[in-house]
Short mmCIF file of C-alpha atoms in Angstrom, two decimals:
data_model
loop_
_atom_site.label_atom_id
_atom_site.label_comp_id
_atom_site.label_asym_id
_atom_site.label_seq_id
_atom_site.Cartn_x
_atom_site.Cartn_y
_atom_site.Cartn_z
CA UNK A 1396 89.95 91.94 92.18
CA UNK A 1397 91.98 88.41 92.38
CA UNK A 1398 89.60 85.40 92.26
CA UNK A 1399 91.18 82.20 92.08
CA UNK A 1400 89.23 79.08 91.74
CA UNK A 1401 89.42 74.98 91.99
CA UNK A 1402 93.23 75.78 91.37
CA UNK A 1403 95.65 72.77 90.39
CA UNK A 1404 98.93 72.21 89.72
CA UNK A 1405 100.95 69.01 88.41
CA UNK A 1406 104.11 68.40 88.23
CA UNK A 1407 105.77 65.61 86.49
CA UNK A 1408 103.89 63.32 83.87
CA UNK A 1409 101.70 59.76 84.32
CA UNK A 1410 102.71 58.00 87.55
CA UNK A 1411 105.08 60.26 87.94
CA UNK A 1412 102.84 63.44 88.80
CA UNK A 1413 103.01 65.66 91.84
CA UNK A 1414 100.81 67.66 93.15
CA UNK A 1415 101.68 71.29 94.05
CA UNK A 1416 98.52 72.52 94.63
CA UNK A 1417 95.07 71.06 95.19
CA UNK A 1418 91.58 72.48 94.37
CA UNK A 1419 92.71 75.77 96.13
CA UNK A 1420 90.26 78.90 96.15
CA UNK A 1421 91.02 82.45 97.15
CA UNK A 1422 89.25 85.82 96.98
CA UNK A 1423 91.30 88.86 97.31
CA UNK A 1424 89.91 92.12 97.20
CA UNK A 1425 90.80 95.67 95.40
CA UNK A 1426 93.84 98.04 97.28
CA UNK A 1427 94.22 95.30 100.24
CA UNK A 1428 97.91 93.76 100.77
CA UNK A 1429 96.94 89.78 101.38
CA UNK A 1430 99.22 87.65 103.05
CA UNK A 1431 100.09 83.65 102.21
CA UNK A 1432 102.51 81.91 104.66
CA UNK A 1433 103.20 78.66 104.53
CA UNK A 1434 106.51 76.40 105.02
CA UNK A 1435 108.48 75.68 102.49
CA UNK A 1436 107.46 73.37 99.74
CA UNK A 1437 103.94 74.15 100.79
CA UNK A 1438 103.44 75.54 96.87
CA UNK A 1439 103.46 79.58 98.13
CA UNK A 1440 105.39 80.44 94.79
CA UNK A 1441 103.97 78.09 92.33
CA UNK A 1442 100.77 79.90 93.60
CA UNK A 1443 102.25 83.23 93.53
CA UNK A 1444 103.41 82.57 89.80
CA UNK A 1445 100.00 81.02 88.67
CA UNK A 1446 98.48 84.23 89.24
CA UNK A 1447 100.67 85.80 86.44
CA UNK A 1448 100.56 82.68 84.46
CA UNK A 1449 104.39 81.99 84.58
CA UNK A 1450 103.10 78.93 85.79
CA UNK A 1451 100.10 77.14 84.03
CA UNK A 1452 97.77 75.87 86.23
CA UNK A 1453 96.93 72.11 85.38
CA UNK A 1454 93.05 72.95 86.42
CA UNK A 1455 91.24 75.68 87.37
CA UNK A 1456 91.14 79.86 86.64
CA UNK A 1457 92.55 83.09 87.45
CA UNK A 1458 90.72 85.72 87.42
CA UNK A 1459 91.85 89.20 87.65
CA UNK A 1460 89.88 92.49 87.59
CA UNK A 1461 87.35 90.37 85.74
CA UNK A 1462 89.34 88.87 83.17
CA UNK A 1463 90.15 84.74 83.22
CA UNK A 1464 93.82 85.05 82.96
CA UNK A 1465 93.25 81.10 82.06
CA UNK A 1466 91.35 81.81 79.23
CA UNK A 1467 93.78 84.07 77.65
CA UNK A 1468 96.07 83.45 74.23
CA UNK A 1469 100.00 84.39 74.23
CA UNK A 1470 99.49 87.83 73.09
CA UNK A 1471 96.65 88.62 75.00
CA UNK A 1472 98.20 87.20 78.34
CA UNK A 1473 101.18 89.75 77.54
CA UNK A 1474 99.51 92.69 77.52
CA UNK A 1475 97.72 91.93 80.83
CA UNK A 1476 100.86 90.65 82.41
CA UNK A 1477 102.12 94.54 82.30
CA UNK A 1478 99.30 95.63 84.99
CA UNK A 1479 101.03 93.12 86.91
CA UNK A 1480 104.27 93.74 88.63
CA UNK A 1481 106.23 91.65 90.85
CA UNK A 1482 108.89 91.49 93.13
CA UNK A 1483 111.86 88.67 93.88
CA UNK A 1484 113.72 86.88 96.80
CA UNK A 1485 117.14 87.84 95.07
CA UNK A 1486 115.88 90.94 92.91
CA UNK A 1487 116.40 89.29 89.45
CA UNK A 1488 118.18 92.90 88.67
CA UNK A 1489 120.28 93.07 85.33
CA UNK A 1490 123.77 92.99 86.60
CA UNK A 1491 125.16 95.13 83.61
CA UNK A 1492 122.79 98.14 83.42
CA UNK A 1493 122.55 100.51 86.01
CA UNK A 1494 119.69 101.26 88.36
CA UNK A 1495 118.18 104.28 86.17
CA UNK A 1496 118.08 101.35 83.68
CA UNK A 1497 116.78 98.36 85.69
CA UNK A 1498 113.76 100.49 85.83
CA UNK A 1499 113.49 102.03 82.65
CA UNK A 1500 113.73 98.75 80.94
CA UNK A 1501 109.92 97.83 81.09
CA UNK A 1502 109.25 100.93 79.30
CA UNK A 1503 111.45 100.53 76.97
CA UNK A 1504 109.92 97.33 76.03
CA UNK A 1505 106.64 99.08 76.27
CA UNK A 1506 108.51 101.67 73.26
CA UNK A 1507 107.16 104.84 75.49
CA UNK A 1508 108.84 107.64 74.42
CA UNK A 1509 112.29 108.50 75.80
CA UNK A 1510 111.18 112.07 77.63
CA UNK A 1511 108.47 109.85 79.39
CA UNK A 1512 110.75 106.88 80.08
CA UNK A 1513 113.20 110.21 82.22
CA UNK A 1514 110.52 111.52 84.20
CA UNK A 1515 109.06 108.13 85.01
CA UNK A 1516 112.29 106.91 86.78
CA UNK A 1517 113.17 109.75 88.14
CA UNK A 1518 109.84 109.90 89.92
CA UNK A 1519 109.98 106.15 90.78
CA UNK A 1520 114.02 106.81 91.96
CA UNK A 1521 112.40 109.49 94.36
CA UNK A 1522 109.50 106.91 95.42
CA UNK A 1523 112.03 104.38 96.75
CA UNK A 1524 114.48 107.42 97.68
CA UNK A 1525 117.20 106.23 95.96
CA UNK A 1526 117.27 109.83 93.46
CA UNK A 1527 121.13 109.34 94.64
CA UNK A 1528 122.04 105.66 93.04
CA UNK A 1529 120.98 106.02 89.51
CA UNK A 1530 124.25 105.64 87.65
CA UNK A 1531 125.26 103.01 90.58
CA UNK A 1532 125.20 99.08 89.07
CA UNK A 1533 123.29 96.51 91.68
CA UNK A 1534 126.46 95.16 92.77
CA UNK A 1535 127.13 98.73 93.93
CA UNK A 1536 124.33 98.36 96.40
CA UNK A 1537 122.90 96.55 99.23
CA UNK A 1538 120.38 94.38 99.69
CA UNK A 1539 117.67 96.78 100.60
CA UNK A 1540 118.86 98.82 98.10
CA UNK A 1541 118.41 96.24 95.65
CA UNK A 1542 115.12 95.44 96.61
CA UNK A 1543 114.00 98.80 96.12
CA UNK A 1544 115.05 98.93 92.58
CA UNK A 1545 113.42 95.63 92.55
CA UNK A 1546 109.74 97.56 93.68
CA UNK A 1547 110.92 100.24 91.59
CA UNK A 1548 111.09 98.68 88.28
CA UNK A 1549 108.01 96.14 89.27
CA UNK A 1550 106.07 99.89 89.53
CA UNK A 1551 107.03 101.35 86.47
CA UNK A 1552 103.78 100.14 84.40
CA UNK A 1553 101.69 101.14 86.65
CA UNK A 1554 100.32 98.43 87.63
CA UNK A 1555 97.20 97.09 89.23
CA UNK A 1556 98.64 94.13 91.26
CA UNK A 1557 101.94 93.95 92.86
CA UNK A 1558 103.37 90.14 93.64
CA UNK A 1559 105.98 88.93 95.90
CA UNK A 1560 107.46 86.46 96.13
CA UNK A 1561 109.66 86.04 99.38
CA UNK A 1562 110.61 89.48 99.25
CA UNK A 1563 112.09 90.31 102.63
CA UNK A 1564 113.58 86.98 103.66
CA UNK A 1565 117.23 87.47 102.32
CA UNK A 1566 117.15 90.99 104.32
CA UNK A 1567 118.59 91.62 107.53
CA UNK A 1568 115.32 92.48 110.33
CA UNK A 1569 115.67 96.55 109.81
CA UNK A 1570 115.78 96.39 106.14
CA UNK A 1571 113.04 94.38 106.29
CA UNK A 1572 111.10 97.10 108.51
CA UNK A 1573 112.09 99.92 106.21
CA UNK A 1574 110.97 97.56 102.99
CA UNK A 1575 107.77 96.42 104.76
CA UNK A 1576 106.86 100.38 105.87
CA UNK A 1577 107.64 101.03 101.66
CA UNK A 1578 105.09 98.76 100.58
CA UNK A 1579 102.29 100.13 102.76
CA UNK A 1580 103.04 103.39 101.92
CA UNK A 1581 102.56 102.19 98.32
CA UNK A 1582 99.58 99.95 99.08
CA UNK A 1583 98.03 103.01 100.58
CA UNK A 1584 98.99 105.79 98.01
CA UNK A 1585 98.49 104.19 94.72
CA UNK A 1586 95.72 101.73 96.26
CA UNK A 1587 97.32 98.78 94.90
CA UNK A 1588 96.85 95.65 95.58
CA UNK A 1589 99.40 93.67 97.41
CA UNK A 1590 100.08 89.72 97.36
CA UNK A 1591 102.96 88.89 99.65
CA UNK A 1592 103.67 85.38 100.25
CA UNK A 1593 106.45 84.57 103.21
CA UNK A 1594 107.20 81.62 105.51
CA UNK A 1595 107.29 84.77 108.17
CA UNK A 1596 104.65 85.79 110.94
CA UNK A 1597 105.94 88.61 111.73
CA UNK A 1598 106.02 90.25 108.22
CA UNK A 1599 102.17 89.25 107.92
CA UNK A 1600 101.60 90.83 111.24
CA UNK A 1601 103.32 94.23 110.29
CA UNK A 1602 101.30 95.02 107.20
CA UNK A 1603 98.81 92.56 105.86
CA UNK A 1604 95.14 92.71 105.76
CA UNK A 1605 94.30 89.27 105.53
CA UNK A 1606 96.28 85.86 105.49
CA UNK A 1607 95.86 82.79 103.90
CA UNK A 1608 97.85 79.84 105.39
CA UNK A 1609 98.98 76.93 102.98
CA UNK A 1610 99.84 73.99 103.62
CA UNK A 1611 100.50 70.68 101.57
CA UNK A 1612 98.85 72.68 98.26
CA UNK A 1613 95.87 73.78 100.04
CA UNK A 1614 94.61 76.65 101.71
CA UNK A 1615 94.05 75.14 105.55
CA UNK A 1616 92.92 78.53 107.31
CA UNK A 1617 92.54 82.27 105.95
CA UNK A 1618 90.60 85.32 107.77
CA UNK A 1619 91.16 88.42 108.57
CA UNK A 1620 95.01 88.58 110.16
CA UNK A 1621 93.99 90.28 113.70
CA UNK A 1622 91.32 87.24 113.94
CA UNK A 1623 94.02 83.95 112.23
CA UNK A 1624 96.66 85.32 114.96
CA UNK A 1625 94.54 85.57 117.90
CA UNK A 1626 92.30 82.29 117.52
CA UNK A 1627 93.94 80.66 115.16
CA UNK A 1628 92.45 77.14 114.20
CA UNK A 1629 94.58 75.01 112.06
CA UNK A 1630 97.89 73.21 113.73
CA UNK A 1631 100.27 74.95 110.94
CA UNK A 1632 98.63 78.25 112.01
CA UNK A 1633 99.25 77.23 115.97
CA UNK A 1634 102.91 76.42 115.13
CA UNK A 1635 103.94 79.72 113.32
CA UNK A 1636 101.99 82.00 115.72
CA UNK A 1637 104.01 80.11 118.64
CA UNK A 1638 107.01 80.57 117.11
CA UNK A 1639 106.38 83.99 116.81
CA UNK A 1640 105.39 84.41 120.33
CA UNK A 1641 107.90 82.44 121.49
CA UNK A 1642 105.32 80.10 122.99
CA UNK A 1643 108.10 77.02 122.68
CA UNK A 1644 109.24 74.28 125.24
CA UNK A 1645 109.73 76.34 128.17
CA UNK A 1646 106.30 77.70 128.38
CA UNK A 1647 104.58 74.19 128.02
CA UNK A 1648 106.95 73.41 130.45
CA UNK A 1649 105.82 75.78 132.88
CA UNK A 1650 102.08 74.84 132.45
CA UNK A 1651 102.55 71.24 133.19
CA UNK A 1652 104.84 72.16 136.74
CA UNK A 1653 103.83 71.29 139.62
CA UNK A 1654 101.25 74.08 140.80
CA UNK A 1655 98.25 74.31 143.74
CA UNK A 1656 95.23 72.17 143.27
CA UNK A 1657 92.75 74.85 142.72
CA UNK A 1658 94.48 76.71 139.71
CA UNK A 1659 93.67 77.12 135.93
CA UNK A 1660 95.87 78.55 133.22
CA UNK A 1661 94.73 80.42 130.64
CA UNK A 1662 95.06 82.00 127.53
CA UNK A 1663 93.96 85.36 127.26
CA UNK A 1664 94.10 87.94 123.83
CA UNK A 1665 93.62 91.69 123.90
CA UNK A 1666 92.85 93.88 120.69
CA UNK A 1667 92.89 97.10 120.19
CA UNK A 1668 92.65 99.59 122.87
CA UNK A 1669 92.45 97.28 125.36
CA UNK A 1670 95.93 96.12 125.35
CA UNK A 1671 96.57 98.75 127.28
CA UNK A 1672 94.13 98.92 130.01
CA UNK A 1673 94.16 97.62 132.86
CA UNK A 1674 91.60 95.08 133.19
CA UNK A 1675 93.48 91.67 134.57
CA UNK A 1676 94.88 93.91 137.85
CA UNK A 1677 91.25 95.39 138.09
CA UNK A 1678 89.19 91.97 137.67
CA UNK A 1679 91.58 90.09 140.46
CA UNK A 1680 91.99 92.48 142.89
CA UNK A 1681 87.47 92.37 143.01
CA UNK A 1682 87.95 88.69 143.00
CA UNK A 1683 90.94 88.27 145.07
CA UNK A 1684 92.84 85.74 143.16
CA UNK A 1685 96.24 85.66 142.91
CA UNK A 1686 97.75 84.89 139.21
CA UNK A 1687 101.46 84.64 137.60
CA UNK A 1688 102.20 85.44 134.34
CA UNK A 1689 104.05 82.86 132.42
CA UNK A 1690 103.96 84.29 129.36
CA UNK A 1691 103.47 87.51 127.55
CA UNK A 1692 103.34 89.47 123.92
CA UNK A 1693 102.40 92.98 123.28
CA UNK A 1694 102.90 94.19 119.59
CA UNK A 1695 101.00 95.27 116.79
CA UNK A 1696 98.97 94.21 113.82
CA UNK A 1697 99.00 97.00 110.74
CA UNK A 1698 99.19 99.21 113.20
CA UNK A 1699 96.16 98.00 115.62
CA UNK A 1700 97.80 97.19 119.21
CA UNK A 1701 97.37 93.38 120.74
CA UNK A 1702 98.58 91.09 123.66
CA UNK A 1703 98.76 87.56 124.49
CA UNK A 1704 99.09 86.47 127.62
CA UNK A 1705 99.38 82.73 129.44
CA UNK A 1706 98.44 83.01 132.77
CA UNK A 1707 98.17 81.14 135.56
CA UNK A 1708 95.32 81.85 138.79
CA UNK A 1709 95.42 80.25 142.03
CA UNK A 1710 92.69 80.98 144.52
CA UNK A 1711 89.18 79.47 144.81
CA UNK A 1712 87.77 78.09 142.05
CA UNK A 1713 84.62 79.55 142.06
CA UNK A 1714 86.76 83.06 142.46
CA UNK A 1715 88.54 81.97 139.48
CA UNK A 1716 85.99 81.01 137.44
CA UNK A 1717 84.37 84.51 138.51
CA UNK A 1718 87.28 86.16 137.15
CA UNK A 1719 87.52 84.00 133.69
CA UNK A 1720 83.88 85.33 133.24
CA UNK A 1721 84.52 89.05 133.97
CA UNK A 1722 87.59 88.98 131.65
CA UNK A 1723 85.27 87.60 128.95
CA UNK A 1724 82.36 90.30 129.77
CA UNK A 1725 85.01 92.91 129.33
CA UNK A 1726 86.19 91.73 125.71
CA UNK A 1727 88.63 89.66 126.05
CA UNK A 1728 88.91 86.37 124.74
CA UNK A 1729 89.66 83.84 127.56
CA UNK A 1730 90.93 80.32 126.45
CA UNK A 1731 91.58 77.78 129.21
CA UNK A 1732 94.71 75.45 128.52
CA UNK A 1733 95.38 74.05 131.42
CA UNK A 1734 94.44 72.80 134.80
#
């Protein structure tokens, strides 16, 4: 659907030039909502707004539903920019027109006909349930409500591809949830695809398919999001998962105390149905080693149930080595992290 390839982006001019992204390739497939997280300055929007072509790339192509964006005149780029929506950190509403007109004004633009333009908003005010606000003006509303005109009026094309750019991180955590739950219900009604780029783990988590991690203008890591959380492999990957599992000062803290000579901690991930079995308490009570949790996350991702734990076992070490082995043979992934 998306293919994006040997992407670059300069700013500046001569000696003077910056790079914002770097030779950066991404595949992203038809109906899947794909995730980008990165800090900021990592170049998350400038790639977000090279996919629509607000920003030129310096090198490299775009290619969407099999058609090089790059290659594309003025006039042709237009026309294909209307099968692409997108959504905004702060909305970009017009603060003069009301919502029934924040989302009609695309099709006006597109000159559809004025009995077509009604039953179009009305049927997008009902999508984002706010049938209620139509005469309201954005300053009227909150900012959920705000954002939903936002995904409103992005939707009123019909479009193929829906970007966005930061679109939950000036909401408080449940607007968030109830703008997060919106866009999968869209994903998975209209089968639209969904690029979402946030400095956020936990809005990846919640709905994405797969996640590509930026950093410094390149992609450093992308899979599928269950496998990037669990193992993930690249230190700016490490750093946002731990911040999202809280796995900060206090637990490293606890690994390096002082503990019995014949101990090993460990990192162990559950997926799926698993998470809620109960195979640690099973697999030490046959080897008889005792263990302490030090840390511990159970969640979900899109929906599919997962837990980290760090723990520690005492005991014998051939009993704990014994029981690192039977937690592996049972599914689970096992990483030791400490003596």
């Amino acid at each position: 659907m998306i293919e994006i390839r040997e992407l670059t982006k300069f700013y500046g001019k001569g000696s003077r030039m910056t790079p914002a992204l770097s030779n950066l390739n991404l595949s992203i497939g038809k109906g899947e909502i794909f995730g980008i997280i990165g800090h900021s300055g990592a170049g998350k929007s400038t790639l977000i707004r090279c996919i629509n072509l607000l920003e030129r790339p310096s090198s490299g192509e775009v290619w969407i539903d099999g058609v090089n964006m790059t290659g594309l005149n003025r006039k042709q780029l237009q026309s294909r920019r209307r099968k692409i929506g997108m959504i905004f950190q702060h909305f970009n509403l017009l603060s003069s027109a009301t919502v029934y007109d924040n989302i009609a004004f695309p099709l006006h633009l597109d000159g559809r006909p004025k009995a077509e333009i009604d039953k179009k908003v009305k049927d997008l005010l009902a999508l984002v349930g706010l049938e209620q606000h139509a005469t309201k003006y954005p300053a009227q509303l909150s900012g959920g409500q705000k954002q939903r005109v936002g995904i409103a009026r992005a939707l009123a094309s019909d479009p193929d591809v829906l970007l966005c750019d930061e679109a939950t991180s000036a909401l408080d955590p449940q607007t968030t949830a109830s703008i997060l739950k919106l866009l999968l219900d869209i994903n998975q009604r209209f089968n639209l695809t969904i690029v979402l780029i946030t400095h956020e783990m936990h809005v990846i988590q919640r709905i994405c398919d797969r996640v590509a991690v930026i950093h410094q203008g390149g992609i450093v890591e992308q899979g599928p999001v269950a496998e990037v959380f669990i193992k993930p492999q690249h230190p700016v990957t490490r750093e946002f998962i731990m911040r999202e599992t809280d796995q900060g000062e206090e637990l490293q803290a606890a690994i390096a105390a002082s503990h019995p000579s014949s101990s090993q901690t460990v990192r162990i991930s559950f997926l799926g149905d698993k998470t809620y079995e109960s195979i640690l308490s099973r697999t030490v009570r046959r080897t008889g080693v005792d263990f302490a949790i030090l840390q511990g996350t159970i969640s979900t991702l899109k929906n599919v149930p997962y837990g980290l734990l760090t723990v520690r076992f005492e005991g014998d070490e051939k009993a704990i080595r014994e029981t690192t082995q039977e937690l592996s043979a049972q599914g689970l992934d096992v990483e030791v992290i400490g003596g």
